[in-house]
Amino acid sequence: MKMASIQKHLNVISLVSLFLCFTLPLKLALQVGFYAKSCPNAENIIRQVVQQRFKIDRSVPAALLRMHFHDCFVRGCDASILIDSTTKNQAEKDAGANGSVREYTLIDQIKTALERACPQKVSCADIIALATRDAVALAGGPKYNVPTGRRDGLISRASEVNLPGSSFTVSQAQQSFSARGLGLNEMVILLGGGHTIGVAHCNFFQNRLTNFQGTGAPDRTMDQALVSKLKGLCGSNPNANPSTFLDQNTSFVFDNEYYNQIRKNKGILKIDQNLALDPLSAKMVSNLAANNNNFGQSFVKAIIKMGSIQQGNAGEIRDNCRTINY
Ligand code: HEM
Ligand SMILES: *[C@@H]1O[C@H](CO)[C@@H](O)[C@H](O)[C@H]1NC(C)=O
Ligand SMILES: CC(=O)N[C@H]1CO[C@H](CO)[C@@H](O)[C@@H]1O
């Protein structure tokens, strides 16, 4: 009789796992307040740690926003970007040109605080999305609710990093976004939200300053005074690969000024300038430049959509954001 009952349990277990096998690869339904019961303080804890870090470093919002973007664009928003490389595996964060994502230790600090409050409940993927939300607000941007319930992925490979390039045309970038279910409009909004704060290093735009596309002259679409300034910056210490603000005017403020700057030929990356010049996007750029409220509202919709990109791999709740569980 005991055997029979064990057998019965095993059957139930295999039925359940069969069921899970078929359902887990489907899209997770994210919801606002996912941790209300399992970790009621989760969102407060995250906000406090982000705030403390922001007090000593105003560039934190840019770091988190870019981390969120890079995470979501490779294998969906599953914190695959946080995984450290091992001797056997080169992870996403070590993919050459995209190695400048920063603030991994801030995520570690948040995770430590959350594990103390409610062990094994809050995913690293949700931490990135929530911390980004808090950072945007700290930079003066819109406040918004973030649907949660993401799970952490089990795979992170440098070879899978396939992000848009800094010299892409609008149409090339559009393809990269539409492959992730994001439209041209959303791309223009997300680029403006990302690049209204934060910096780019010389290696990403230096080709525009001197012999642009073999013309023997700087990129004609860049403001001449800006060309001179950047030549000075990048030439001053070529080995150090210095950086400059993507929004040359209100560099730490999350606002629509990026669109005004690119309309004045002050885009830093080629893709930034292309947005203002290409007929595909020029009209959107002038509309966004004219209305900061409209930009803020559109950004909220677009970042929530970007934050919902999933690859159908249900994953786990990592104990440590840098390694998968054993
Ligand atoms: C076509 C799309 C995009 C391209 C080609 C692109 C490219 C770049 C490049 C080359 C940099 C400079 C990195 C460095 O020098 O360290 C950068 C910085 C940045 N990007 Fe983008 N990006 C794109 C879209 C986005 C989106 C959608 C977001 C977020 C919503 C974003 C957020 C940021 C932020 C915040 C920074 C500054 C990072 C910092 O200060 O540490 N970007 N981007
Ligand atoms: C900088 O931004 C402010 C506020 O958005 C604007 O009024 C001003 O004209 C801008 N200045 C430059 C030089 O672009
Ligand atoms: C956003 C970003 O930094 N994209 C770079 C990622 O890496 C590829 C090459 O591997 C570059 O072309 C992109 O500029």
PDB file of N, CA and C and ligand atoms in Angstrom, residues 249-250 255-257 260-261 264 266, ligand 2:
ATOM      1  N   ASN A 249      23.803  68.902 -24.152  1.00  0.00           N
ATOM      2  CA  ASN A 249      23.233  70.038 -23.420  1.00  0.00           C
ATOM      3  C   ASN A 249      22.809  69.662 -22.000  1.00  0.00           C
ATOM      4  N   THR A 250      21.749  68.905 -21.836  1.00  0.00           N
ATOM      5  CA  THR A 250      21.283  68.534 -20.489  1.00  0.00           C
ATOM      6  C   THR A 250      21.704  67.086 -20.212  1.00  0.00           C
ATOM      7  N   ASP A 255      15.295  63.933 -20.344  1.00  0.00           N
ATOM      8  CA  ASP A 255      14.308  64.805 -20.992  1.00  0.00           C
ATOM      9  C   ASP A 255      14.386  64.606 -22.505  1.00  0.00           C
ATOM     10  N   ASN A 256      13.646  65.416 -23.249  1.00  0.00           N
ATOM     11  CA  ASN A 256      13.618  65.247 -24.711  1.00  0.00           C
ATOM     12  C   ASN A 256      14.683  66.077 -25.420  1.00  0.00           C
ATOM     13  N   GLU A 257      15.643  66.607 -24.673  1.00  0.00           N
ATOM     14  CA  GLU A 257      16.644  67.496 -25.269  1.00  0.00           C
ATOM     15  C   GLU A 257      17.522  66.793 -26.321  1.00  0.00           C
ATOM     16  N   ASN A 260      16.330  67.655 -29.667  1.00  0.00           N
ATOM     17  CA  ASN A 260      16.716  69.000 -30.094  1.00  0.00           C
ATOM     18  C   ASN A 260      18.177  69.033 -30.532  1.00  0.00           C
ATOM     19  N   GLN A 261      19.017  68.318 -29.788  1.00  0.00           N
ATOM     20  CA  GLN A 261      20.442  68.308 -30.120  1.00  0.00           C
ATOM     21  C   GLN A 261      20.705  67.670 -31.484  1.00  0.00           C
ATOM     22  N   LYS A 264      20.077  69.846 -34.236  1.00  0.00           N
ATOM     23  CA  LYS A 264      21.116  70.876 -34.414  1.00  0.00           C
ATOM     24  C   LYS A 264      22.436  70.258 -34.876  1.00  0.00           C
ATOM     25  N   LYS A 266      24.061  67.838 -33.591  1.00  0.00           N
ATOM     26  CA  LYS A 266      24.947  67.545 -32.474  1.00  0.00           C
ATOM     27  C   LYS A 266      24.786  66.118 -31.964  1.00  0.00           C
TER      28      LYS A 266
HETATM   29  C1  LIG B   2      19.663  73.486 -23.745  1.00  0.00           C
HETATM   30  O1  LIG B   2      18.441  73.032 -23.230  1.00  0.00           O
HETATM   31  C2  LIG B   2      17.605  74.055 -22.741  1.00  0.00           C
HETATM   32  C3  LIG B   2      16.438  73.390 -22.030  1.00  0.00           C
HETATM   33  O2  LIG B   2      15.972  72.270 -22.697  1.00  0.00           O
HETATM   34  C4  LIG B   2      17.206  74.961 -23.900  1.00  0.00           C
HETATM   35  O3  LIG B   2      16.332  75.968 -23.462  1.00  0.00           O
HETATM   36  C5  LIG B   2      18.456  75.548 -24.530  1.00  0.00           C
HETATM   37  O4  LIG B   2      18.109  76.278 -25.682  1.00  0.00           O
HETATM   38  C6  LIG B   2      19.453  74.463 -24.906  1.00  0.00           C
HETATM   39  N1  LIG B   2      20.722  75.058 -25.276  1.00  0.00           N
HETATM   40  C7  LIG B   2      21.468  74.646 -26.308  1.00  0.00           C
HETATM   41  C8  LIG B   2      22.754  75.368 -26.524  1.00  0.00           C
HETATM   42  O5  LIG B   2      21.135  73.752 -27.077  1.00  0.00           O
END
